[in-house]
Short mmCIF file of C-alpha atoms and ligand atoms in Angstrom, two decimals:
data_model
loop_
_atom_site.label_atom_id
_atom_site.label_comp_id
_atom_site.label_asym_id
_atom_site.label_seq_id
_atom_site.Cartn_x
_atom_site.Cartn_y
_atom_site.Cartn_z
CA UNK A 1 203.34 173.82 153.22
CA UNK A 2 201.13 174.14 156.27
CA UNK A 3 197.66 175.27 155.23
CA UNK A 4 195.96 177.74 157.55
CA UNK A 5 193.53 179.45 155.16
CA UNK A 6 192.52 176.55 152.94
CA UNK A 7 191.13 173.09 153.61
CA UNK A 8 191.93 170.39 151.06
CA UNK A 9 189.88 167.19 151.28
CA UNK A 10 189.61 164.17 149.03
CA UNK A 11 186.44 162.15 148.48
CA UNK A 12 187.06 159.34 146.02
CA UNK A 13 187.87 160.91 142.67
CA UNK A 14 187.14 164.49 143.66
CA UNK A 15 188.88 167.12 145.75
CA UNK A 16 186.99 169.65 147.85
CA UNK A 17 188.90 172.86 148.37
CA UNK A 18 187.47 175.24 150.98
CA UNK A 19 188.66 178.78 151.47
CA UNK A 20 188.67 179.02 155.21
CA UNK A 21 188.72 182.56 156.61
CA UNK A 22 185.04 182.84 157.55
CA UNK A 23 185.65 185.72 160.00
CA UNK A 24 186.81 187.87 157.06
CA UNK A 25 184.16 186.37 154.77
CA UNK A 26 186.95 184.34 153.14
CA UNK A 27 188.60 187.46 151.72
CA UNK A 28 191.69 186.68 149.69
CA UNK A 29 194.91 187.92 151.26
CA UNK A 30 198.39 187.13 149.92
CA UNK A 31 198.76 184.09 152.20
CA UNK A 32 195.48 182.61 150.97
CA UNK A 33 196.50 183.15 147.33
CA UNK A 34 199.82 181.39 148.01
CA UNK A 35 197.97 178.50 149.64
CA UNK A 36 195.58 178.20 146.69
CA UNK A 37 198.65 178.05 144.46
CA UNK A 38 200.07 175.24 146.59
CA UNK A 39 196.75 173.36 146.54
CA UNK A 40 196.72 173.59 142.73
CA UNK A 41 200.15 171.87 142.77
CA UNK A 42 198.79 169.11 145.00
CA UNK A 43 195.65 168.58 142.90
CA UNK A 44 197.68 168.65 139.70
CA UNK A 45 200.03 165.88 140.76
CA UNK A 46 197.43 163.63 142.43
CA UNK A 47 196.36 161.23 139.69
CA UNK A 48 193.37 160.01 141.72
CA UNK A 49 191.75 163.45 141.65
CA UNK A 50 189.71 163.98 138.49
CA UNK A 51 187.57 166.98 139.38
CA UNK A 52 187.55 169.73 142.00
CA UNK A 53 184.86 171.54 143.97
CA UNK A 54 185.87 174.97 145.27
CA UNK A 55 183.81 176.61 148.00
CA UNK A 56 183.99 178.95 150.99
CA UNK A 57 183.78 178.17 154.71
CA UNK A 58 180.82 179.38 156.77
CA UNK A 59 177.32 180.26 155.72
CA UNK A 60 177.81 183.82 154.53
CA UNK A 61 180.40 183.94 151.80
CA UNK A 62 182.17 182.13 149.02
CA UNK A 63 184.75 184.92 148.89
CA UNK A 64 183.89 188.58 149.66
CA UNK A 65 186.78 189.85 147.55
CA UNK A 66 190.44 190.53 147.86
CA UNK A 67 191.39 191.44 151.43
CA UNK A 68 190.65 195.15 151.70
CA UNK A 69 192.49 195.53 155.05
CA UNK A 70 195.67 194.13 153.50
CA UNK A 71 195.28 196.10 150.24
CA UNK A 72 194.60 199.40 152.02
CA UNK A 73 198.21 199.59 153.20
CA UNK A 74 199.87 198.48 149.96
CA UNK A 75 202.45 200.52 148.10
CA UNK A 76 202.46 200.58 144.28
CA UNK A 77 205.09 197.83 144.23
CA UNK A 78 203.18 195.67 146.73
CA UNK A 79 199.92 196.26 144.82
CA UNK A 80 201.58 195.16 141.59
CA UNK A 81 203.05 192.06 143.28
CA UNK A 82 199.65 191.19 144.75
CA UNK A 83 198.00 191.63 141.34
CA UNK A 84 200.58 189.45 139.61
CA UNK A 85 200.23 186.72 142.26
CA UNK A 86 196.43 186.74 141.96
CA UNK A 87 196.44 186.68 138.19
CA UNK A 88 198.97 183.82 138.12
CA UNK A 89 196.98 181.75 140.59
CA UNK A 90 193.65 182.35 138.81
CA UNK A 91 195.18 181.56 135.42
CA UNK A 92 196.66 178.31 136.78
CA UNK A 93 193.22 177.36 138.07
CA UNK A 94 191.65 178.19 134.71
CA UNK A 95 194.23 176.05 132.92
CA UNK A 96 194.28 173.20 135.45
CA UNK A 97 193.85 169.96 133.52
CA UNK A 98 191.01 168.94 135.85
CA UNK A 99 187.61 170.69 135.81
CA UNK A 100 186.82 172.97 138.73
CA UNK A 101 183.27 173.62 139.94
CA UNK A 102 182.74 176.68 142.10
CA UNK A 103 180.02 176.23 144.74
CA UNK A 104 179.07 179.82 145.57
CA UNK A 105 177.73 179.65 149.10
CA UNK A 106 177.06 183.36 149.68
CA UNK A 107 178.83 186.65 148.88
CA UNK A 108 180.89 186.26 145.70
CA UNK A 109 182.31 189.73 145.29
CA UNK A 110 185.23 191.36 143.54
CA UNK A 111 188.17 188.94 143.65
CA UNK A 112 185.65 186.26 144.73
CA UNK A 113 183.64 186.70 141.55
CA UNK A 114 186.90 186.69 139.60
CA UNK A 115 187.95 183.47 141.32
CA UNK A 116 184.59 181.89 140.48
CA UNK A 117 184.98 182.96 136.85
CA UNK A 118 188.37 181.26 136.62
CA UNK A 119 186.53 178.01 137.44
CA UNK A 120 184.81 175.94 134.73
CA UNK A 121 181.30 175.83 136.17
CA UNK A 122 179.54 177.90 138.84
CA UNK A 123 176.63 176.75 140.98
CA UNK A 124 174.90 179.23 143.27
CA UNK A 125 172.67 178.88 146.30
CA UNK A 126 169.57 181.02 146.67
CA UNK A 127 171.63 183.11 149.14
CA UNK A 128 174.43 183.88 146.69
CA UNK A 129 175.15 187.52 145.92
CA UNK A 130 177.49 188.32 143.07
CA UNK A 131 179.20 191.48 141.89
CA UNK A 132 182.31 193.43 141.00
CA UNK A 133 182.11 196.39 143.42
CA UNK A 134 185.70 197.60 142.81
CA UNK A 135 184.83 201.00 141.29
CA UNK A 136 183.23 201.91 144.62
CA UNK A 137 186.64 201.39 146.22
CA UNK A 138 188.44 203.48 143.64
CA UNK A 139 190.00 200.56 141.78
CA UNK A 140 189.34 198.44 138.70
CA UNK A 141 188.79 194.68 138.94
CA UNK A 142 192.34 193.33 138.93
CA UNK A 143 192.12 189.54 138.90
CA UNK A 144 190.65 189.18 135.42
CA UNK A 145 187.17 190.65 136.04
CA UNK A 146 187.28 193.12 133.17
CA UNK A 147 188.18 190.26 130.83
CA UNK A 148 186.39 187.11 132.01
CA UNK A 149 183.02 188.67 132.92
CA UNK A 150 182.49 189.98 129.38
CA UNK A 151 183.48 186.59 127.97
CA UNK A 152 180.90 184.85 130.16
CA UNK A 153 177.91 187.23 130.16
CA UNK A 154 178.61 189.46 127.14
CA UNK A 155 179.84 193.02 126.80
CA UNK A 156 176.76 195.03 127.73
CA UNK A 157 175.92 193.11 130.88
CA UNK A 158 179.59 193.00 132.00
CA UNK A 159 179.94 196.75 131.52
CA UNK A 160 176.76 197.45 133.47
CA UNK A 161 177.86 195.25 136.36
CA UNK A 162 181.41 196.63 136.46
CA UNK A 163 180.59 200.34 135.95
CA UNK A 164 177.84 200.32 138.59
CA UNK A 165 179.47 197.91 141.04
CA UNK A 166 175.98 196.58 141.72
CA UNK A 167 175.47 193.31 143.51
CA UNK A 168 172.97 190.87 142.01
CA UNK A 169 171.15 187.89 143.47
CA UNK A 170 171.38 184.27 142.40
CA UNK A 171 168.35 184.35 140.09
CA UNK A 172 169.72 187.31 138.15
CA UNK A 173 173.18 185.66 138.01
CA UNK A 174 171.46 182.59 136.54
CA UNK A 175 169.44 184.66 134.08
CA UNK A 176 172.56 186.28 132.62
CA UNK A 177 174.46 182.99 132.48
CA UNK A 178 176.98 183.79 135.20
CA UNK A 179 175.97 180.67 137.15
CA UNK A 180 174.73 177.38 135.70
CA UNK A 181 172.23 176.54 138.40
CA UNK A 182 170.65 177.86 141.61
CA UNK A 183 169.91 175.42 144.43
CA UNK A 184 168.89 175.53 148.09
CA UNK A 185 171.81 176.43 150.41
CA UNK A 186 171.62 173.08 152.21
CA UNK A 187 172.01 171.11 148.97
CA UNK A 188 174.68 173.28 147.32
CA UNK A 189 177.71 171.18 148.23
CA UNK A 190 175.92 167.90 147.51
CA UNK A 191 174.89 169.19 144.08
CA UNK A 192 178.39 170.45 143.31
CA UNK A 193 179.93 167.14 144.38
CA UNK A 194 177.36 165.16 142.37
CA UNK A 195 178.24 167.16 139.26
CA UNK A 196 181.97 166.70 139.95
CA UNK A 197 181.42 162.95 140.30
CA UNK A 198 179.51 162.74 137.00
CA UNK A 199 182.44 164.48 135.31
CA UNK A 200 184.96 162.29 137.15
CA UNK A 201 183.20 159.17 135.80
CA UNK A 202 183.96 160.16 132.18
CA UNK A 203 187.24 159.48 130.39
CA UNK A 204 189.60 161.88 132.22
CA UNK A 205 191.95 162.60 129.33
CA UNK A 206 189.01 163.38 127.04
CA UNK A 207 187.49 165.74 129.65
CA UNK A 208 190.82 167.44 130.11
CA UNK A 209 191.31 167.85 126.35
CA UNK A 210 187.78 169.29 126.06
CA UNK A 211 188.66 171.88 128.70
CA UNK A 212 191.84 172.83 126.85
CA UNK A 213 190.03 172.99 123.49
CA UNK A 214 187.16 175.13 124.82
CA UNK A 215 189.49 177.51 126.68
CA UNK A 216 191.94 177.82 123.82
CA UNK A 217 189.18 178.10 121.22
CA UNK A 218 187.56 181.03 123.04
CA UNK A 219 190.78 183.04 122.64
CA UNK A 220 191.33 182.51 118.96
CA UNK A 221 189.70 182.59 115.51
CA UNK A 222 187.34 179.76 114.53
CA UNK A 223 189.70 178.17 111.98
CA UNK A 224 192.59 177.91 114.45
CA UNK A 225 190.13 176.71 117.08
CA UNK A 226 188.67 173.98 114.86
CA UNK A 227 192.13 172.85 113.84
CA UNK A 228 193.03 172.55 117.55
CA UNK A 229 189.83 170.56 118.08
CA UNK A 230 190.86 168.12 115.33
CA UNK A 231 194.27 167.81 116.95
CA UNK A 232 192.89 166.88 120.39
CA UNK A 233 190.27 164.62 118.80
CA UNK A 234 193.08 162.70 117.11
CA UNK A 235 195.02 162.58 120.37
CA UNK A 236 192.15 160.68 122.04
CA UNK A 237 192.85 157.73 119.73
CA UNK A 238 196.23 157.24 121.36
CA UNK A 239 194.54 156.63 124.74
CA UNK A 240 193.50 153.32 126.30
CA UNK A 241 190.31 154.99 127.52
CA UNK A 242 189.11 155.65 123.95
CA UNK A 243 189.48 151.92 123.21
CA UNK A 244 187.80 151.04 126.51
CA UNK A 245 184.90 153.50 126.02
CA UNK A 246 184.08 152.30 122.54
CA UNK A 247 184.64 148.59 123.30
CA UNK A 248 182.40 148.80 126.38
CA UNK A 249 179.69 150.42 124.24
CA UNK A 250 179.89 147.72 121.56
CA UNK A 251 180.00 144.94 124.19
CA UNK A 252 177.10 146.57 126.08
CA UNK A 253 178.99 146.58 129.39
CA UNK A 254 180.07 149.13 131.99
CA UNK A 255 183.18 151.05 131.00
CA UNK A 256 186.23 151.06 133.20
CA UNK A 257 188.36 154.11 132.48
CA UNK A 258 191.98 154.08 133.64
CA UNK A 259 193.04 157.68 132.91
CA UNK A 260 195.49 156.36 130.36
N1 LIG B 1 188.35 192.20 152.84
C1 LIG B 1 188.64 192.15 154.16
N2 LIG B 1 187.72 191.93 155.10
C2 LIG B 1 186.46 191.75 154.70
C3 LIG B 1 186.07 191.80 153.35
C4 LIG B 1 187.10 192.03 152.38
N3 LIG B 1 186.85 192.05 151.07
N4 LIG B 1 184.75 191.60 153.26
C5 LIG B 1 184.31 191.45 154.53
N5 LIG B 1 185.34 191.53 155.40
C6 LIG B 1 185.29 191.40 156.84
C7 LIG B 1 184.67 192.64 157.48
O1 LIG B 1 185.63 193.66 157.62
C8 LIG B 1 184.21 192.09 158.82
O2 LIG B 1 185.33 192.00 159.67
P1 LIG B 1 185.22 192.42 161.24
O3 LIG B 1 184.78 193.83 161.25
O4 LIG B 1 184.19 191.47 161.80
O5 LIG B 1 186.60 192.20 161.77
C9 LIG B 1 183.79 190.67 158.48
O6 LIG B 1 184.42 190.35 157.24
C10 LIG B 1 182.29 190.53 158.27
O7 LIG B 1 181.89 191.50 157.32
P2 LIG B 1 180.72 192.56 157.61
O8 LIG B 1 180.57 192.85 159.06
O9 LIG B 1 180.94 193.71 156.70
O10 LIG B 1 179.45 191.70 157.13
P3 LIG B 1 178.08 192.24 156.54
O11 LIG B 1 177.17 191.06 156.49
O12 LIG B 1 177.61 193.47 157.29
O13 LIG B 1 178.43 192.69 155.05
C11 LIG B 1 179.43 192.47 152.88
C12 LIG B 1 178.84 191.75 154.12
C13 LIG B 1 180.00 191.39 151.94
C14 LIG B 1 178.31 193.23 152.14
C15 LIG B 1 180.51 193.47 153.34
O14 LIG B 1 181.42 192.76 154.20
C16 LIG B 1 181.29 194.05 152.22
O15 LIG B 1 180.83 194.96 151.51
N6 LIG B 1 182.54 193.55 152.03
C17 LIG B 1 183.42 194.05 151.02
C18 LIG B 1 182.99 193.57 149.66
C19 LIG B 1 183.86 194.13 148.59
O16 LIG B 1 183.88 195.35 148.31
N7 LIG B 1 184.57 193.26 147.92
C20 LIG B 1 185.43 193.63 146.84
C21 LIG B 1 186.77 193.82 147.38
S1 LIG B 1 187.82 194.57 146.18
C22 LIG B 1 194.16 193.68 142.47
C23 LIG B 1 193.50 192.59 142.02
C24 LIG B 1 192.26 192.29 142.50
C25 LIG B 1 191.67 193.11 143.45
C26 LIG B 1 192.35 194.16 143.89
C27 LIG B 1 193.59 194.46 143.43
N8 LIG B 1 195.47 193.99 141.95
C28 LIG B 1 195.72 193.73 140.57
C29 LIG B 1 196.40 194.57 142.78
C30 LIG B 1 190.36 192.78 143.93
C31 LIG B 1 189.68 193.66 144.67
C32 LIG B 1 188.51 193.28 145.41
O17 LIG B 1 188.11 192.15 145.49
#
């Protein structure tokens, strides 16, 4: 697939995925969603890639939402199709076996905030502005916003943000736990890559199983969740990397994980 709205780059063990429609503040149209879906395929099958950084092109926006110009003209059927596509893509990203760090380099609104919330970790710059302004457009958040925001920041805060459509700054986003860290705009990508590289240096199967256990555990009761944790814990002992990690510790040497 020829990519016109997304840039996919590899740097060692990490992939950097950039949404590249800066003239429309990286708004998500159908084509961009399809390209993100394709990039997920590529990242999934590339065994060298162990973590992903997702960001937006330009200095103004991560993603300023779903593409309003495209949505404006949609029929009910097209709207439903668009919603299904977005939800599928975001869910695939959330379930991707490799961790995804969103580097929020500016406006992170509507579908952009929802995209960021489908990622594992969010880092903001001091210029980041976050919100779910959909009610001001006569719609509800449709790419998981009504579900993921409450899971991340809690019910009361999610309801306030969604009912008012208000846009908050990076410090407030940090205070409510929507982003993990706020850094200077010029260091955002470096910080996100550094974090991705720290993760990529761990045992990849263990990291991936942690992601699955955390995600699955958040959707179920504690007993089922703990039983799943025991299952994945056991699974680690069938990996070469568990032997390598523990042997390297005992032998006081650097570990050399093989993703096996
Ligand atoms: N869509 C399309 N174009 C956009 C856009 C968007 N979301 N956001 C900005 N742009 C375009 C602008 O139209 C403008 O294009 P030109 O006029 O230059 O051609 C260009 O980007 C620069 O934007 P501005 O000139 O407006 O820049 P400012 O600095 O003055 O303002 C802003 C920046 C971010 C405050 C403003 O652009 C803005 O308010 N943008 C819209 C933000 C927004 O409301 N986002 C939420 C979109 S609703 C669904 C599932 C999900 C969704 C919908 C349906 N289904 C289940 C079906 C999700 C909905 C949303 O995300």
